[in-house]
């Protein structure tokens, strides 16, 4: 999905229980266009009409409503990615990510499964974050 019109963005927000304001629609459309997980700074650079605090508030709301998930790791801090599952009750889009230590790009490994982890009795997981670090194929070929 490379582009999304305003009506489709508003519908997606509503499906996740998020009121579709103008700012939220702009942030969502930018996330849809992104080819890789993006940082708050990336979005701030791409969205010149909304200040950083409003972008962050939209991302936090999106995360709370399982529209995006937060990827921790890499060198630039938190990255945000649109959830592919679009389940408004939970983040059903768990997959590992790869951080290239050379180009500092974060890649989704969409079709790579995360191994099942057996937690001790009494522990209830709410999210998982698997970040693999190394050198991406493009950087290896240089």
Short mmCIF file of N, CA and C in Angstrom, two decimals:
data_model
loop_
_atom_site.label_atom_id
_atom_site.label_comp_id
_atom_site.label_asym_id
_atom_site.label_seq_id
_atom_site.Cartn_x
_atom_site.Cartn_y
_atom_site.Cartn_z
N UNK A 1 0.85 -1.17 0.00
CA UNK A 1 0.00 0.00 0.00
C UNK A 1 0.89 1.24 0.00
N UNK A 2 0.96 1.96 -1.13
CA UNK A 2 1.84 3.12 -1.22
C UNK A 2 1.12 4.44 -1.02
N UNK A 3 -0.17 4.48 -1.33
CA UNK A 3 -0.92 5.72 -1.18
C UNK A 3 -2.29 5.40 -0.60
N UNK A 4 -2.82 6.37 0.09
CA UNK A 4 -4.15 6.20 0.69
C UNK A 4 -4.84 7.55 0.61
N UNK A 5 -6.07 7.54 0.11
CA UNK A 5 -6.78 8.81 0.05
C UNK A 5 -7.34 9.15 1.43
N UNK A 6 -7.82 10.37 1.55
CA UNK A 6 -8.28 10.87 2.84
C UNK A 6 -9.46 10.06 3.39
N UNK A 7 -10.38 9.68 2.52
CA UNK A 7 -11.56 8.92 2.97
C UNK A 7 -11.16 7.54 3.48
N UNK A 8 -10.23 6.89 2.80
CA UNK A 8 -9.78 5.57 3.24
C UNK A 8 -9.04 5.68 4.58
N UNK A 9 -8.25 6.74 4.75
CA UNK A 9 -7.54 6.96 6.01
C UNK A 9 -8.54 7.19 7.14
N UNK A 10 -9.54 8.01 6.89
CA UNK A 10 -10.56 8.27 7.92
C UNK A 10 -11.27 6.98 8.30
N UNK A 11 -11.61 6.16 7.31
CA UNK A 11 -12.28 4.89 7.57
C UNK A 11 -11.41 3.97 8.42
N UNK A 12 -10.10 3.87 8.10
CA UNK A 12 -9.20 3.02 8.86
C UNK A 12 -9.11 3.49 10.31
N UNK A 13 -9.02 4.81 10.51
CA UNK A 13 -8.97 5.34 11.87
C UNK A 13 -10.24 4.98 12.63
N UNK A 14 -11.38 5.18 12.00
CA UNK A 14 -12.65 4.86 12.66
C UNK A 14 -12.76 3.38 13.00
N UNK A 15 -12.26 2.51 12.12
CA UNK A 15 -12.29 1.07 12.38
C UNK A 15 -11.47 0.69 13.61
N UNK A 16 -10.52 1.54 13.95
CA UNK A 16 -9.67 1.30 15.13
C UNK A 16 -10.13 2.12 16.33
N UNK A 17 -11.27 2.77 16.22
CA UNK A 17 -11.79 3.53 17.34
C UNK A 17 -11.10 4.86 17.55
N UNK A 18 -10.48 5.40 16.48
CA UNK A 18 -9.77 6.67 16.56
C UNK A 18 -10.55 7.71 15.77
N UNK A 19 -10.84 8.84 16.40
CA UNK A 19 -11.54 9.92 15.72
C UNK A 19 -10.64 10.47 14.61
N UNK A 20 -11.14 10.52 13.38
CA UNK A 20 -10.30 10.95 12.25
C UNK A 20 -10.17 12.47 12.12
N UNK A 21 -9.23 13.05 12.84
CA UNK A 21 -8.96 14.49 12.71
C UNK A 21 -8.02 14.71 11.52
N UNK A 22 -7.91 15.94 11.09
CA UNK A 22 -7.04 16.28 9.96
C UNK A 22 -5.59 15.86 10.22
N UNK A 23 -5.07 16.14 11.42
CA UNK A 23 -3.69 15.77 11.74
C UNK A 23 -3.48 14.26 11.73
N UNK A 24 -4.41 13.53 12.30
CA UNK A 24 -4.28 12.07 12.36
C UNK A 24 -4.32 11.45 10.96
N UNK A 25 -5.15 12.01 10.11
CA UNK A 25 -5.23 11.52 8.73
C UNK A 25 -3.89 11.75 8.02
N UNK A 26 -3.29 12.90 8.21
CA UNK A 26 -2.00 13.21 7.59
C UNK A 26 -0.92 12.25 8.09
N UNK A 27 -0.87 12.02 9.39
CA UNK A 27 0.14 11.12 9.97
C UNK A 27 -0.07 9.70 9.45
N UNK A 28 -1.31 9.23 9.44
CA UNK A 28 -1.59 7.88 8.95
C UNK A 28 -1.19 7.74 7.49
N UNK A 29 -1.54 8.69 6.67
CA UNK A 29 -1.19 8.61 5.24
C UNK A 29 0.32 8.57 5.04
N UNK A 30 1.06 9.27 5.88
CA UNK A 30 2.52 9.25 5.77
C UNK A 30 3.07 7.89 6.19
N UNK A 31 2.49 7.29 7.22
CA UNK A 31 2.90 5.94 7.64
C UNK A 31 2.64 4.92 6.54
N UNK A 32 1.53 5.07 5.85
CA UNK A 32 1.19 4.16 4.76
C UNK A 32 2.22 4.26 3.63
N UNK A 33 2.70 5.46 3.36
CA UNK A 33 3.69 5.67 2.28
C UNK A 33 5.08 5.15 2.64
N UNK A 34 5.36 5.03 3.91
CA UNK A 34 6.71 4.65 4.34
C UNK A 34 7.04 3.22 3.92
N UNK A 35 8.23 3.01 3.41
CA UNK A 35 8.67 1.69 2.98
C UNK A 35 9.33 0.90 4.11
N UNK A 36 9.75 1.62 5.13
CA UNK A 36 10.42 1.02 6.29
C UNK A 36 9.81 1.63 7.55
N UNK A 37 10.03 1.01 8.69
CA UNK A 37 9.61 1.66 9.95
C UNK A 37 10.27 3.04 10.06
N UNK A 38 9.54 4.00 10.57
CA UNK A 38 10.03 5.38 10.63
C UNK A 38 10.11 5.88 12.08
N UNK A 39 10.99 6.83 12.28
CA UNK A 39 11.13 7.46 13.59
C UNK A 39 10.25 8.71 13.64
N UNK A 40 10.08 9.23 14.82
CA UNK A 40 9.37 10.49 14.98
C UNK A 40 10.06 11.59 14.17
N UNK A 41 11.40 11.60 14.18
CA UNK A 41 12.15 12.60 13.41
C UNK A 41 11.90 12.47 11.92
N UNK A 42 11.81 11.21 11.42
CA UNK A 42 11.49 10.99 10.01
C UNK A 42 10.16 11.64 9.66
N UNK A 43 9.16 11.39 10.49
CA UNK A 43 7.83 11.94 10.24
C UNK A 43 7.83 13.45 10.35
N UNK A 44 8.57 13.98 11.30
CA UNK A 44 8.64 15.43 11.47
C UNK A 44 9.24 16.08 10.22
N UNK A 45 10.22 15.43 9.60
CA UNK A 45 10.84 15.93 8.38
C UNK A 45 9.88 15.86 7.19
N UNK A 46 9.08 14.79 7.16
CA UNK A 46 8.15 14.58 6.03
C UNK A 46 6.86 15.37 6.16
N UNK A 47 6.45 15.68 7.39
CA UNK A 47 5.19 16.39 7.63
C UNK A 47 5.52 17.77 8.18
N UNK A 48 5.57 18.73 7.32
CA UNK A 48 5.97 20.07 7.73
C UNK A 48 4.82 20.89 8.29
N UNK A 49 3.60 20.41 8.15
CA UNK A 49 2.42 21.17 8.59
C UNK A 49 1.98 20.85 10.01
N UNK A 50 2.61 19.85 10.64
CA UNK A 50 2.23 19.45 12.00
C UNK A 50 3.48 19.44 12.88
N UNK A 51 3.38 19.99 14.09
CA UNK A 51 4.56 20.01 14.96
C UNK A 51 4.81 18.64 15.59
N UNK A 52 6.02 18.49 16.10
CA UNK A 52 6.49 17.22 16.63
C UNK A 52 5.59 16.67 17.73
N UNK A 53 5.11 17.52 18.63
CA UNK A 53 4.29 17.03 19.74
C UNK A 53 2.97 16.47 19.25
N UNK A 54 2.36 17.07 18.22
CA UNK A 54 1.11 16.55 17.68
C UNK A 54 1.31 15.26 16.91
N UNK A 55 2.44 15.13 16.22
CA UNK A 55 2.75 13.87 15.54
C UNK A 55 2.93 12.77 16.58
N UNK A 56 3.66 13.08 17.66
CA UNK A 56 3.88 12.10 18.72
C UNK A 56 2.57 11.68 19.37
N UNK A 57 1.70 12.63 19.63
CA UNK A 57 0.39 12.30 20.22
C UNK A 57 -0.41 11.37 19.31
N UNK A 58 -0.37 11.64 18.01
CA UNK A 58 -1.08 10.78 17.06
C UNK A 58 -0.48 9.37 17.07
N UNK A 59 0.84 9.26 17.08
CA UNK A 59 1.49 7.95 17.09
C UNK A 59 1.15 7.18 18.37
N UNK A 60 1.13 7.87 19.49
CA UNK A 60 0.80 7.23 20.77
C UNK A 60 -0.63 6.72 20.75
N UNK A 61 -1.54 7.52 20.24
CA UNK A 61 -2.94 7.10 20.12
C UNK A 61 -3.06 5.91 19.16
N UNK A 62 -2.35 5.98 18.05
CA UNK A 62 -2.37 4.87 17.08
C UNK A 62 -1.85 3.59 17.73
N UNK A 63 -0.80 3.70 18.52
CA UNK A 63 -0.24 2.52 19.20
C UNK A 63 -1.25 1.96 20.20
N UNK A 64 -1.88 2.83 20.94
CA UNK A 64 -2.87 2.39 21.94
C UNK A 64 -4.06 1.68 21.30
N UNK A 65 -4.34 2.01 20.03
CA UNK A 65 -5.47 1.41 19.32
C UNK A 65 -5.02 0.35 18.31
N UNK A 66 -3.77 -0.10 18.42
CA UNK A 66 -3.21 -1.18 17.60
C UNK A 66 -3.26 -0.89 16.11
N UNK A 67 -3.04 0.36 15.78
CA UNK A 67 -2.94 0.76 14.38
C UNK A 67 -1.48 0.79 13.94
N UNK A 68 -0.59 1.10 14.86
CA UNK A 68 0.86 1.01 14.62
C UNK A 68 1.48 0.23 15.76
N UNK A 69 2.66 -0.30 15.48
CA UNK A 69 3.40 -0.87 16.59
C UNK A 69 4.75 -0.18 16.70
N UNK A 70 5.25 -0.19 17.90
CA UNK A 70 6.49 0.47 18.26
C UNK A 70 7.61 -0.55 18.19
N UNK A 71 8.69 -0.16 17.52
CA UNK A 71 9.86 -1.02 17.40
C UNK A 71 10.98 -0.34 18.15
N UNK A 72 11.47 -1.00 19.18
CA UNK A 72 12.55 -0.44 19.97
C UNK A 72 13.86 -1.05 19.51
N UNK A 73 14.91 -0.25 19.49
CA UNK A 73 16.21 -0.74 19.06
C UNK A 73 16.75 0.11 17.94
N UNK A 74 17.90 -0.27 17.41
CA UNK A 74 18.54 0.56 16.40
C UNK A 74 19.25 1.71 17.08
N UNK A 75 19.75 2.64 16.29
CA UNK A 75 20.49 3.75 16.89
C UNK A 75 19.65 5.00 17.06
N UNK A 76 18.54 5.10 16.37
CA UNK A 76 17.74 6.33 16.42
C UNK A 76 16.56 6.22 17.37
N UNK A 77 16.54 5.23 18.22
CA UNK A 77 15.44 5.10 19.16
C UNK A 77 14.24 4.40 18.56
N UNK A 78 13.06 4.80 18.98
CA UNK A 78 11.83 4.13 18.60
C UNK A 78 11.48 4.36 17.13
N UNK A 79 11.00 3.30 16.51
CA UNK A 79 10.48 3.35 15.14
C UNK A 79 9.01 2.95 15.19
N UNK A 80 8.24 3.47 14.26
CA UNK A 80 6.82 3.18 14.19
C UNK A 80 6.51 2.55 12.83
N UNK A 81 5.60 1.58 12.87
CA UNK A 81 5.23 0.88 11.64
C UNK A 81 3.74 0.59 11.67
N UNK A 82 3.10 0.79 10.55
CA UNK A 82 1.69 0.48 10.42
C UNK A 82 1.49 -1.02 10.60
N UNK A 83 0.53 -1.41 11.42
CA UNK A 83 0.25 -2.84 11.61
C UNK A 83 -0.43 -3.38 10.36
N UNK A 84 0.06 -4.50 9.89
CA UNK A 84 -0.50 -5.11 8.69
C UNK A 84 -1.80 -5.85 8.99
N UNK A 85 -1.98 -6.29 10.22
CA UNK A 85 -3.15 -7.09 10.56
C UNK A 85 -4.41 -6.24 10.72
N UNK A 86 -4.26 -4.99 11.08
CA UNK A 86 -5.37 -4.07 11.28
C UNK A 86 -6.41 -4.60 12.25
N UNK A 87 -5.97 -5.25 13.30
CA UNK A 87 -6.85 -5.73 14.36
C UNK A 87 -6.91 -4.63 15.41
N UNK A 88 -8.09 -4.09 15.67
CA UNK A 88 -8.18 -2.96 16.59
C UNK A 88 -8.18 -3.36 18.06
N UNK A 89 -8.21 -4.66 18.36
CA UNK A 89 -8.20 -5.11 19.75
C UNK A 89 -6.81 -5.50 20.25
N UNK A 90 -5.93 -5.87 19.33
CA UNK A 90 -4.59 -6.30 19.75
C UNK A 90 -3.63 -6.17 18.59
N UNK A 91 -2.34 -6.22 18.88
CA UNK A 91 -1.32 -6.17 17.84
C UNK A 91 -1.06 -7.61 17.40
N UNK A 92 -1.71 -8.01 16.32
CA UNK A 92 -1.58 -9.38 15.81
C UNK A 92 -0.53 -9.45 14.71
N UNK A 93 0.31 -8.45 14.62
CA UNK A 93 1.28 -8.34 13.55
C UNK A 93 2.70 -8.42 14.11
N UNK A 94 2.97 -9.44 14.88
CA UNK A 94 4.29 -9.57 15.48
C UNK A 94 5.24 -10.24 14.50
N UNK A 95 6.33 -9.56 14.21
CA UNK A 95 7.38 -10.10 13.35
C UNK A 95 8.70 -9.45 13.74
N UNK A 96 9.80 -10.11 13.44
CA UNK A 96 11.10 -9.53 13.80
C UNK A 96 11.51 -8.41 12.84
N UNK A 97 12.49 -7.66 13.26
CA UNK A 97 13.04 -6.57 12.46
C UNK A 97 14.55 -6.71 12.40
N UNK A 98 15.14 -6.14 11.36
CA UNK A 98 16.58 -6.18 11.18
C UNK A 98 17.08 -4.74 11.11
N UNK A 99 18.10 -4.44 11.90
CA UNK A 99 18.71 -3.12 11.90
C UNK A 99 20.09 -3.23 11.29
N UNK A 100 20.32 -2.48 10.19
CA UNK A 100 21.64 -2.48 9.55
C UNK A 100 22.53 -1.48 10.27
N UNK A 101 23.62 -1.99 10.81
CA UNK A 101 24.55 -1.14 11.57
C UNK A 101 25.36 -0.21 10.67
N UNK A 102 25.35 -0.46 9.36
CA UNK A 102 26.09 0.39 8.44
C UNK A 102 25.22 1.55 7.92
N UNK A 103 24.08 1.24 7.33
CA UNK A 103 23.22 2.31 6.77
C UNK A 103 22.18 2.81 7.77
N UNK A 104 22.07 2.15 8.90
CA UNK A 104 21.17 2.52 9.99
C UNK A 104 19.69 2.48 9.59
N UNK A 105 19.36 1.58 8.67
CA UNK A 105 17.99 1.39 8.23
C UNK A 105 17.38 0.21 9.00
N UNK A 106 16.12 0.30 9.34
CA UNK A 106 15.41 -0.80 9.99
C UNK A 106 14.50 -1.44 8.97
N UNK A 107 14.57 -2.77 8.87
CA UNK A 107 13.79 -3.52 7.90
C UNK A 107 12.82 -4.45 8.62
N UNK A 108 11.64 -4.61 8.05
CA UNK A 108 10.67 -5.59 8.56
C UNK A 108 11.02 -6.95 7.96
N UNK A 109 10.95 -7.95 8.78
CA UNK A 109 11.11 -9.33 8.31
C UNK A 109 9.73 -9.97 8.42
N UNK A 110 8.82 -9.46 7.58
CA UNK A 110 7.40 -9.82 7.66
C UNK A 110 7.11 -11.31 7.69
N UNK A 111 7.80 -12.06 6.91
CA UNK A 111 7.46 -13.48 6.76
C UNK A 111 8.41 -14.39 7.55
N UNK A 112 9.04 -13.82 8.55
CA UNK A 112 9.90 -14.58 9.44
C UNK A 112 9.18 -14.72 10.77
N UNK A 113 8.99 -15.93 11.21
CA UNK A 113 8.24 -16.13 12.46
C UNK A 113 9.13 -15.91 13.68
N UNK A 114 8.52 -15.44 14.72
CA UNK A 114 9.20 -15.29 16.00
C UNK A 114 9.00 -16.61 16.74
N UNK A 115 10.08 -17.18 17.26
CA UNK A 115 9.93 -18.44 17.99
C UNK A 115 9.04 -18.28 19.22
N UNK A 116 8.30 -19.32 19.52
CA UNK A 116 7.45 -19.32 20.72
C UNK A 116 8.33 -19.33 21.96
N UNK A 117 8.07 -18.43 22.86
CA UNK A 117 8.83 -18.32 24.10
C UNK A 117 7.95 -18.81 25.24
N UNK A 118 8.46 -19.74 26.00
CA UNK A 118 7.74 -20.24 27.17
C UNK A 118 8.11 -19.37 28.36
N UNK A 119 7.13 -18.66 28.86
CA UNK A 119 7.36 -17.81 30.03
C UNK A 119 7.04 -18.59 31.29
N UNK A 120 7.68 -18.22 32.39
CA UNK A 120 7.35 -18.87 33.66
C UNK A 120 5.89 -18.62 34.03
N UNK A 121 5.34 -19.49 34.82
CA UNK A 121 3.95 -19.37 35.25
C UNK A 121 3.70 -18.02 35.90
N UNK A 122 2.58 -17.42 35.57
CA UNK A 122 2.20 -16.14 36.16
C UNK A 122 2.57 -14.94 35.30
N UNK A 123 3.40 -15.13 34.27
CA UNK A 123 3.78 -14.03 33.39
C UNK A 123 2.83 -13.99 32.20
N UNK A 124 2.31 -12.80 31.90
CA UNK A 124 1.40 -12.63 30.77
C UNK A 124 2.01 -11.61 29.81
N UNK A 125 2.41 -12.03 28.61
CA UNK A 125 3.02 -11.08 27.67
C UNK A 125 1.96 -10.17 27.04
N UNK A 126 2.35 -8.93 26.78
CA UNK A 126 1.48 -8.01 26.09
C UNK A 126 2.06 -7.58 24.74
N UNK A 127 3.37 -7.74 24.57
CA UNK A 127 4.00 -7.43 23.29
C UNK A 127 5.34 -8.14 23.23
N UNK A 128 5.91 -8.18 22.04
CA UNK A 128 7.23 -8.76 21.85
C UNK A 128 7.99 -7.88 20.87
N UNK A 129 9.30 -7.82 21.03
CA UNK A 129 10.12 -7.00 20.16
C UNK A 129 11.41 -7.76 19.89
N UNK A 130 11.59 -8.23 18.67
CA UNK A 130 12.80 -8.94 18.30
C UNK A 130 13.54 -8.11 17.26
N UNK A 131 14.70 -7.60 17.61
CA UNK A 131 15.52 -6.79 16.71
C UNK A 131 16.83 -7.54 16.48
N UNK A 132 17.10 -7.84 15.25
CA UNK A 132 18.36 -8.48 14.85
C UNK A 132 19.22 -7.39 14.24
N UNK A 133 20.48 -7.33 14.63
CA UNK A 133 21.38 -6.30 14.13
C UNK A 133 22.49 -6.94 13.30
N UNK A 134 22.91 -6.24 12.29
CA UNK A 134 23.98 -6.72 11.43
C UNK A 134 24.12 -5.82 10.22
N UNK A 135 24.48 -6.40 9.07
CA UNK A 135 24.69 -5.65 7.83
C UNK A 135 23.69 -6.16 6.79
N UNK A 136 22.95 -5.24 6.17
CA UNK A 136 21.95 -5.61 5.18
C UNK A 136 22.62 -6.03 3.86
N UNK A 137 21.89 -6.72 2.99
CA UNK A 137 22.47 -7.17 1.71
C UNK A 137 23.02 -6.03 0.86
N UNK A 138 22.31 -4.89 0.83
CA UNK A 138 22.79 -3.77 0.01
C UNK A 138 24.13 -3.25 0.50
N UNK A 139 24.29 -3.12 1.81
CA UNK A 139 25.56 -2.64 2.36
C UNK A 139 26.67 -3.68 2.19
N UNK A 140 26.32 -4.95 2.25
CA UNK A 140 27.33 -5.99 2.04
C UNK A 140 27.88 -6.00 0.63
N UNK A 141 27.05 -5.58 -0.34
CA UNK A 141 27.49 -5.59 -1.72
C UNK A 141 28.35 -4.38 -2.08
N UNK A 142 28.43 -3.40 -1.21
CA UNK A 142 29.24 -2.19 -1.48
C UNK A 142 30.69 -2.42 -1.16
#
